[in-house]
Short mmCIF file of C-alpha atoms in Angstrom, two decimals:
data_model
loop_
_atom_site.label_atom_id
_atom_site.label_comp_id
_atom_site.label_asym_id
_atom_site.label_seq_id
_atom_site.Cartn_x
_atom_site.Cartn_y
_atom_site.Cartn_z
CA UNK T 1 109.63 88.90 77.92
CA UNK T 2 107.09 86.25 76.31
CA UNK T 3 102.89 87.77 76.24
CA UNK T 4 102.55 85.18 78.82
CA UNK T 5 104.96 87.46 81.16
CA UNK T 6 102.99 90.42 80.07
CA UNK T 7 100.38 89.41 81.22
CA UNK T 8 101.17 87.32 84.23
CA UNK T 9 103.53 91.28 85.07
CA UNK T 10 99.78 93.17 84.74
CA UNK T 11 97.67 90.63 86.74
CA UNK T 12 99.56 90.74 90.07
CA UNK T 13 99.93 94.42 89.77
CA UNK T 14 95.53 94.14 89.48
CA UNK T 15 96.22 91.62 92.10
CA UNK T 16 98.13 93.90 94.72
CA UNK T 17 95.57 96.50 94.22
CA UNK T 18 92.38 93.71 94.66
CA UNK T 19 94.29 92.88 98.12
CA UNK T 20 93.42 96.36 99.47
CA UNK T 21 89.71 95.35 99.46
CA UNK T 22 90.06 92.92 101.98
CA UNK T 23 89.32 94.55 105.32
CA UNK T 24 91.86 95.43 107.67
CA UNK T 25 92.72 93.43 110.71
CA UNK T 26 92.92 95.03 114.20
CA UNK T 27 95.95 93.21 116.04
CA UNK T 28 93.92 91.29 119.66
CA UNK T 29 97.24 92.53 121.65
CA UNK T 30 98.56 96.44 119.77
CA UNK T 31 95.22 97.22 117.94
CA UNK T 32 96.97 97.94 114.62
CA UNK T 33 95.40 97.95 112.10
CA UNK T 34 97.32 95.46 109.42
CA UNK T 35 96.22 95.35 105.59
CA UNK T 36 96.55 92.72 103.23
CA UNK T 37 98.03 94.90 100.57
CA UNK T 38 101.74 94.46 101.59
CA UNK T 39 101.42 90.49 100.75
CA UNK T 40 101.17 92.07 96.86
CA UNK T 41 104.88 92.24 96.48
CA UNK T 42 105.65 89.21 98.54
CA UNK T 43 102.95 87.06 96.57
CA UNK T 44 104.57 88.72 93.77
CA UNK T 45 108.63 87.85 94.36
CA UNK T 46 107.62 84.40 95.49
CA UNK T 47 105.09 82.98 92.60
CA UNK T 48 106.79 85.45 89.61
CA UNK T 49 110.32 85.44 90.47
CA UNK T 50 112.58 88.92 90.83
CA UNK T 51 111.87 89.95 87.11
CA UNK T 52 108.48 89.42 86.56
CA UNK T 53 107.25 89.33 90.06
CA UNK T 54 109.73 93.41 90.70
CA UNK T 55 108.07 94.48 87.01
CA UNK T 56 104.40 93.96 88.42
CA UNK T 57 104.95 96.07 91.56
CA UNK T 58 106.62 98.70 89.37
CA UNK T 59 103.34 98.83 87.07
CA UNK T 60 100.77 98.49 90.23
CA UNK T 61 103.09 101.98 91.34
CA UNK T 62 102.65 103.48 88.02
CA UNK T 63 98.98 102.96 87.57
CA UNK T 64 98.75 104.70 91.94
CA UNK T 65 100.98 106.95 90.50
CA UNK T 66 98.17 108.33 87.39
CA UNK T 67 95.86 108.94 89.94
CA UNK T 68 94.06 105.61 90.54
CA UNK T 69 92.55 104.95 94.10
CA UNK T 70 94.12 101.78 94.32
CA UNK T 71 95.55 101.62 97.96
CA UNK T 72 94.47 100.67 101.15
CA UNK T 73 91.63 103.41 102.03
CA UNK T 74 91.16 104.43 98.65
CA UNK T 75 94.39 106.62 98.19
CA UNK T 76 96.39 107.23 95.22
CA UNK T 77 97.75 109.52 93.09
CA UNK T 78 101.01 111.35 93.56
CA UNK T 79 100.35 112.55 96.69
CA UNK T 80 101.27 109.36 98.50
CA UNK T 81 104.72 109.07 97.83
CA UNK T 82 105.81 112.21 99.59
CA UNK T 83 103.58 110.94 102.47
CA UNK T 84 104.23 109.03 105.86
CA UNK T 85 103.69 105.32 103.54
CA UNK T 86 105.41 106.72 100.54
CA UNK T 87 109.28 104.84 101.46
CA UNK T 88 106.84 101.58 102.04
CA UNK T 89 105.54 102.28 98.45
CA UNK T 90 108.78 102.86 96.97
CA UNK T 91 109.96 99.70 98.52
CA UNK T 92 108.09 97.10 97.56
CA UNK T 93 109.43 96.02 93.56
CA UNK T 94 112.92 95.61 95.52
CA UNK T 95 111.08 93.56 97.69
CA UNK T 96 109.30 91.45 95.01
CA UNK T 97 113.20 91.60 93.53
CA UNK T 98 114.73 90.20 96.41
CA UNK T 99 111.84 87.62 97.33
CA UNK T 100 112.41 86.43 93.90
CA UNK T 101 116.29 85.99 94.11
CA UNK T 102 116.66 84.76 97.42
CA UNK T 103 113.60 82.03 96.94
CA UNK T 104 115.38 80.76 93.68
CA UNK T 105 118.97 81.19 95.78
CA UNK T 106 118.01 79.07 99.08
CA UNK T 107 116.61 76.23 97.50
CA UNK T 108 112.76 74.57 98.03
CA UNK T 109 112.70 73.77 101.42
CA UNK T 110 110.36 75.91 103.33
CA UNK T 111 112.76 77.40 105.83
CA UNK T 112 114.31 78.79 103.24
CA UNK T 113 111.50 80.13 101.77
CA UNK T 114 110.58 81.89 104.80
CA UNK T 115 113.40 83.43 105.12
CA UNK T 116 113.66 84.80 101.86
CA UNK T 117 110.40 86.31 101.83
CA UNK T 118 111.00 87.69 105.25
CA UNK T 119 114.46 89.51 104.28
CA UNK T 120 112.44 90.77 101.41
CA UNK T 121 108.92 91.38 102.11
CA UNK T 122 109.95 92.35 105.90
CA UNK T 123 113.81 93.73 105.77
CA UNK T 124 114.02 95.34 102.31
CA UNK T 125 110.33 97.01 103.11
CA UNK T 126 111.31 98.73 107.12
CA UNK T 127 114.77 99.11 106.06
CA UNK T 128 113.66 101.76 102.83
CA UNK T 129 110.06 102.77 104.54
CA UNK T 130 110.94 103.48 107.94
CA UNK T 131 113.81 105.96 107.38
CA UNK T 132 111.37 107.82 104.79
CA UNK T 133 108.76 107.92 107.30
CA UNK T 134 110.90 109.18 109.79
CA UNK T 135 112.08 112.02 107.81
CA UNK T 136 108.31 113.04 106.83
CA UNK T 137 107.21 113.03 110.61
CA UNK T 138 110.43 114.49 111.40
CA UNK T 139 111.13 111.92 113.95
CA UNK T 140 114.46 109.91 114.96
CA UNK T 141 115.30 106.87 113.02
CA UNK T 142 115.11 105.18 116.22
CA UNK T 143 111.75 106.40 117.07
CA UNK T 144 110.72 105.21 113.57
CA UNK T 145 111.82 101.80 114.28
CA UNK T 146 110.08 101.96 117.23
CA UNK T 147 106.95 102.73 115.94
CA UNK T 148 107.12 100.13 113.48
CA UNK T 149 107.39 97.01 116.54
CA UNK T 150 103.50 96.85 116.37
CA UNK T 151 103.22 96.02 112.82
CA UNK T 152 105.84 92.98 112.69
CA UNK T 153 103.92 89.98 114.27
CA UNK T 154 101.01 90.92 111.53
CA UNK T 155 104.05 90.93 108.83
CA UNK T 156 105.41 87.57 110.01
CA UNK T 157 101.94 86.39 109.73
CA UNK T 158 101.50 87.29 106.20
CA UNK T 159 105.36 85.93 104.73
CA UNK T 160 103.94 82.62 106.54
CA UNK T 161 100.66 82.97 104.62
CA UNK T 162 102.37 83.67 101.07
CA UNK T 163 105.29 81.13 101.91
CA UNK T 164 102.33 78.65 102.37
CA UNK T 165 99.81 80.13 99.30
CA UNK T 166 102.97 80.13 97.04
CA UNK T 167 103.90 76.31 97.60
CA UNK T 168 100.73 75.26 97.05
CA UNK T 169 100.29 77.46 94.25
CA UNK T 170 103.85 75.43 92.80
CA UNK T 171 102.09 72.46 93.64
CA UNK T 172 98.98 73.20 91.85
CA UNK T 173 100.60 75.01 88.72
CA UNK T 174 103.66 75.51 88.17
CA UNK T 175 104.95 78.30 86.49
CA UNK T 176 108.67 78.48 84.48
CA UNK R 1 89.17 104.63 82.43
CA UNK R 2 87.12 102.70 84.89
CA UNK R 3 88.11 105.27 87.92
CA UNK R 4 90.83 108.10 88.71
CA UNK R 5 90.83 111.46 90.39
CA UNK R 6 90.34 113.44 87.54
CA UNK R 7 87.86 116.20 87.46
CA UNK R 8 86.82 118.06 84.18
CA UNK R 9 87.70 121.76 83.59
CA UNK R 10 88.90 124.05 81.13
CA UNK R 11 91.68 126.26 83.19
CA UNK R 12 95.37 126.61 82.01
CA UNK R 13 96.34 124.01 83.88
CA UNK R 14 93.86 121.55 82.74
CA UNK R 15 95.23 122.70 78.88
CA UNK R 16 99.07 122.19 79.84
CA UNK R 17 100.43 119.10 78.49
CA UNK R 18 100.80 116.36 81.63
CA UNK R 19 105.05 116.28 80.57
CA UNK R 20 106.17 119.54 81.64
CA UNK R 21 103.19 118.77 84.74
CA UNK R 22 104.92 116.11 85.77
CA UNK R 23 108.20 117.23 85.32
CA UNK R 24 107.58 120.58 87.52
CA UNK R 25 106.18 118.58 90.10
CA UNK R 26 109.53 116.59 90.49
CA UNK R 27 111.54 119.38 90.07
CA UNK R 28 109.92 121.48 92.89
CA UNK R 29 108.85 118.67 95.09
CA UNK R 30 112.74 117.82 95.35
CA UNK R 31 113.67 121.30 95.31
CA UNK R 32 111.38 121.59 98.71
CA UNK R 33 113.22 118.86 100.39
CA UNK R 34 116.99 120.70 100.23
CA UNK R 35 115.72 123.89 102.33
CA UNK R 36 114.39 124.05 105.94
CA UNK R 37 113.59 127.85 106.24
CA UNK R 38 109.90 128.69 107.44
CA UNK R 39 109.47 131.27 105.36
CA UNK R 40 110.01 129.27 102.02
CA UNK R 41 107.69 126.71 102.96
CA UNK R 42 104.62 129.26 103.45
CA UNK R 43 105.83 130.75 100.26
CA UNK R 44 105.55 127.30 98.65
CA UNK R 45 102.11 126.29 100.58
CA UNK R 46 100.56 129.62 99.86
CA UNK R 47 102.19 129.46 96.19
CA UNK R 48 100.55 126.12 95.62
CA UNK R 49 97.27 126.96 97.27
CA UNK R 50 96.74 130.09 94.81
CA UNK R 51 96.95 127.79 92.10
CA UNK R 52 93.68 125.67 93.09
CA UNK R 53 91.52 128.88 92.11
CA UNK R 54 93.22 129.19 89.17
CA UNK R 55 92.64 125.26 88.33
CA UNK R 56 89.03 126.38 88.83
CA UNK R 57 88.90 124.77 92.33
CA UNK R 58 87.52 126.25 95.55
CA UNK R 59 88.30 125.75 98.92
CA UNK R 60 86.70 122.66 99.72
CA UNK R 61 89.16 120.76 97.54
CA UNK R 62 92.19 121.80 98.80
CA UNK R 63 90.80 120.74 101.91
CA UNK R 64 89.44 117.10 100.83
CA UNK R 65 92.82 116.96 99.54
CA UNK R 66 94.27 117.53 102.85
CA UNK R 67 92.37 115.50 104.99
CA UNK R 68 93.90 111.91 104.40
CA UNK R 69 97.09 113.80 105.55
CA UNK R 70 95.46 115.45 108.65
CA UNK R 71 96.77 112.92 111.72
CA UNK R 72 100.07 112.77 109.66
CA UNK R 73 100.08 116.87 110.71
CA UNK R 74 99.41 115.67 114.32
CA UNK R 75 101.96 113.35 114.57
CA UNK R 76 104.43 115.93 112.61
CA UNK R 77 103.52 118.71 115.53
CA UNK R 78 103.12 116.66 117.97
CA UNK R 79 106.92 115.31 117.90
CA UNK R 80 108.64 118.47 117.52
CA UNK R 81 106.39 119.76 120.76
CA UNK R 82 108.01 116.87 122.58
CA UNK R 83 111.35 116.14 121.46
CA UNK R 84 112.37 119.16 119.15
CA UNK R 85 111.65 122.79 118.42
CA UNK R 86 107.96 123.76 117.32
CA UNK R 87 108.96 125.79 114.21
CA UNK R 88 110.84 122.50 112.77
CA UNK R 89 107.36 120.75 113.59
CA UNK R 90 105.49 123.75 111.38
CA UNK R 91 108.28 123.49 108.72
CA UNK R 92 108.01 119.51 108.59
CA UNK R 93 104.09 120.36 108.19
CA UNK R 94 103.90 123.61 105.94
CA UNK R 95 106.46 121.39 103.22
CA UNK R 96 104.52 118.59 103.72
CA UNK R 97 100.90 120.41 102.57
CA UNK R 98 102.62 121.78 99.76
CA UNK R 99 104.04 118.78 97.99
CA UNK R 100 100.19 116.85 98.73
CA UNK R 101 98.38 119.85 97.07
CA UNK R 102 100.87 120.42 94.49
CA UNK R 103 101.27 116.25 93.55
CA UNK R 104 96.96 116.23 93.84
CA UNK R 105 96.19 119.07 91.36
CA UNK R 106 98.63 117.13 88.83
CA UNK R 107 96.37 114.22 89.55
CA UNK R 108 93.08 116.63 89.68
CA UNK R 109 93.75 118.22 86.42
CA UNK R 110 95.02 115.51 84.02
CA UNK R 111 93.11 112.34 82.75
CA UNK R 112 95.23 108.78 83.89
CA UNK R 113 95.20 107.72 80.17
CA UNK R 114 97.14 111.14 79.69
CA UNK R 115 99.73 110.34 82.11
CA UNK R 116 99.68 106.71 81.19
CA UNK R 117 100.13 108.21 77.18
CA UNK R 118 102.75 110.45 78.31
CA UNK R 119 105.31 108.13 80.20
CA UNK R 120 104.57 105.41 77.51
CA UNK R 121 105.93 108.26 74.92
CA UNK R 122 109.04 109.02 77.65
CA UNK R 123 109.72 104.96 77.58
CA UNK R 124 110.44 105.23 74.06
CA UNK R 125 114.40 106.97 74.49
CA UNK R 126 114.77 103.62 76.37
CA UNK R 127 113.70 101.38 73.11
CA UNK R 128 117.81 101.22 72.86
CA UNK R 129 117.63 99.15 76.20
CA UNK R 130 115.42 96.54 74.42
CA UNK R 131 111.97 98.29 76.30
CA UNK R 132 109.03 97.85 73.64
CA UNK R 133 106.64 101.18 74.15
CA UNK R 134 103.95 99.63 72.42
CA UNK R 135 104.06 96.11 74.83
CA UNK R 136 104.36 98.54 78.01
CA UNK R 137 100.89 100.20 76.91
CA UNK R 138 100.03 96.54 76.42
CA UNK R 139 100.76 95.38 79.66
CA UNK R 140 99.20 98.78 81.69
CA UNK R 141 95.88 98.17 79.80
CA UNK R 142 95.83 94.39 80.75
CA UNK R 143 96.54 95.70 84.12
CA UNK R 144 93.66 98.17 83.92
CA UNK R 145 90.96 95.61 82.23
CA UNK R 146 92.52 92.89 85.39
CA UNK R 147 91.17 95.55 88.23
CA UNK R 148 87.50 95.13 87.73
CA UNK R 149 87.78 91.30 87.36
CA UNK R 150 90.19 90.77 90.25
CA UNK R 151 87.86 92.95 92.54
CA UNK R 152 85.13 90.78 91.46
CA UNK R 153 86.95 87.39 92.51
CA UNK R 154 87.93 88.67 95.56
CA UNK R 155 84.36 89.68 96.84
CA UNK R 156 83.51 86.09 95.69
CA UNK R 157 86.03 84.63 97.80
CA UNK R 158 85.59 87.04 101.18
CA UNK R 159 81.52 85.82 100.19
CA UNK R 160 82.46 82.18 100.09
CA UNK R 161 84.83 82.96 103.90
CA UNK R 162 81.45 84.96 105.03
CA UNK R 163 79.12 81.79 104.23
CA UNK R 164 81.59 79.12 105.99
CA UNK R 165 81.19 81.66 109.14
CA UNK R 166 84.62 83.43 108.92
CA UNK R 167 86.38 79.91 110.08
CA UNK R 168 87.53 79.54 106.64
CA UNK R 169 91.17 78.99 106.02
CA UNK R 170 92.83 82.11 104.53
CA UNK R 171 95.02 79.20 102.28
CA UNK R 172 92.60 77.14 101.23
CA UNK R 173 90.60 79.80 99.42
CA UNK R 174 93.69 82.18 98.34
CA UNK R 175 95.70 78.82 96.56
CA UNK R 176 92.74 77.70 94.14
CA UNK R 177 91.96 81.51 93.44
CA UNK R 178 95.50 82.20 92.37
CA UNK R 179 95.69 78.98 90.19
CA UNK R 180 92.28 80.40 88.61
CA UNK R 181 93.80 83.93 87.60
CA UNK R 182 97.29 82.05 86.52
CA UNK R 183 95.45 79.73 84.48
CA UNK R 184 93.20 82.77 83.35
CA UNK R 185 96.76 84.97 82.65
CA UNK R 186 97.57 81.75 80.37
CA UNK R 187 94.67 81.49 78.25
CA UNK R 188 94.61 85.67 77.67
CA UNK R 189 97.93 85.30 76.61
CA UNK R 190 97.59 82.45 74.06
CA UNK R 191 94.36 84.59 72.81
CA UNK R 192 97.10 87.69 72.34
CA UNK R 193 99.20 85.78 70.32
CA UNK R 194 96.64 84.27 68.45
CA UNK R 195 95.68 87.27 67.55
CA UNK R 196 99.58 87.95 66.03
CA UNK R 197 100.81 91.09 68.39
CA UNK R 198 103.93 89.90 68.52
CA UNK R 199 107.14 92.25 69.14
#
């Protein structure tokens, strides 16, 4: 780990948190609500990598963790991770881990790219969240699924937008 | 600290060092999730409330503390009315309360830089592993000193979207404002090592 890693590590764990100021979108056809803050980890895994990009979402859980307000709605503190989102939480630096491996692993064509921060950012995140949320709400994993059909056009939306922020971000300046 | 949930008081808990806090509240909290009886949940709930008064907190917190959680309660209830047996529903709910109130007075009663102080102190059995306490503090106060700035640059860019009349694309403005952090990230870190921390 150079200083450079440091400190690229602390500013996309500043970075995930800045994303929950954005305000959230109401879906025109389910009228959920989606939030920018679960592109952190996929912005992460795709312009870091698995190490530096998994590292960064492990600090931005720490610093939620001491008691900073910086999720979506102004939560944090250790209250969240027993919660309904707490699996989601818990998910996401294995989501910036896989994002990271599978965009180095399937090459630099886009379809690829998509796909890698789908599995990740989409896969890795229901697969850990959902069951967690189920057991809080004391609901089926099946009913959990369920519930979570409303959110996945907004999450295909926003691996598109990091697939497309994160090649021009290559383009521009690339990092090693 | 810029922000956190602390609030100032002089009670035993606010004196207890935040290790053994942190270290009850992970003990208990999983401890909570291995039994389903009713009764030991309201034990633990009314356990945990009792200990807000002695924190020096009154009512009104352990309720601000619960309402972010309230439509979680509903949904929780609402379930078990359906598809399953009420008293499940009040278990699911009574465990639930508990572990929020019990995880927010850690958070209530200790200063972040305590915590932060605490687990860098914990990281150092892992300095074996090749983990550098001293660059982990490093990296958590560049994280900490990145929060105000990247707030700032992002209501610059959702000003610069509001001006073009919302139509602007989400890409164009999110690509040059990650090259300006990166290339930001790049010039802190040269001024680090100019300034020899070095592991």
């Amino acid at each position: 780990m150079t200083t450079r890693d440091l400190v690229l590590i602390a500013l996309f764990a500043a970075l995930t948190a800045a994303l929950a100021l954005f305000p959230p979108i109401a879906l025109p056809l389910t009228g959920v609500p989606i939030t920018a803050q679960s592109m952190g980890p996929m912005l992460a895994g795709a312009i870091l990598g698995m190490r530096r990009g998994g590292l960064s979402q492990v600090l931005f859980l720490l610093l939620v963790m001491v008691g900073l307000p910086l999720l979506s709605g102004g939560r944090g503190g250790f209250g969240v991770f027993p919660g309904v989102t707490g699996g989601f939480l818990i998910s996401w630096p294995i989501a910036a881990v896989v994002i990271g491996l599978l965009w180095r692993r399937l090459g630099s064509g886009i379809v690829g790219q998509v796909l890698a921060v789908a599995v990740g950012g989409i896969g890795v995140v229901y697969l850990i969240g959902t069951p967690w949320m189920a057991v809080v709400l004391g609901w089926s994993i099946d009913a959990g699924f369920a519930a979570m059909l409303p959110f996945l056009p907004g999450d295909i939306i926003k691996a598109l937008l990091t697939v497309a922020i994160a090649r021009g971000v290559a383009r521009a300046y690339p990092l090693r | 600290m810029i922000f956190d949930s602390y609030r100032s008081g002089d009670s035993v808990l606010h004196r207890m060092a935040p290790g053994p806090k942190l270290l009850s509240l992970c003990v208990l909290g999983t401890l909570l999730f291995f039994f389903d009886e009713i009764w030991l949940a309201a034990t633990a709930f009314a356990a945990v409330s009792m200990l807000y008064p002695l924190a020096g907190f009154g009512p009104a917190v352990i309720l601000a503390q619960l309402r972010p959680v309230f439509w979680v309660f509903v949904l929780i209830v609402a379930a078990q009315l359906l598809f399953g047996d009420a008293a499940f529903g009040v278990v699911l709910a009574l465990r639930l309360a508990a572990l929020v109130l019990l995880a927010a007075l850690v958070t209530l009663t200790t200063r972040s830089s305590e915590i932060v102080d605490a687990l860098i102190r914990t990281l150092a059995f892992l300095r074996p592993l090749g983990v550098n306490p001293a660059r982990v503090g490093l990296t958590i106060s560049l994280a900490l000193r990145f929060l105000p700035v990247l707030a700032r640059i992002t209501g610059e860019v959702r000003e610069a979207q509001h001006a073009r009349g919302h139509g602007g694309n989400p890409v164009a403005t999110a690509i040059p404002t990650t090259v300006r952090t990166l290339k930001m990230a790049h010039e802190i870190a040269e001024a680090i090592e100019a300034r020899g921390f070095d592991d």
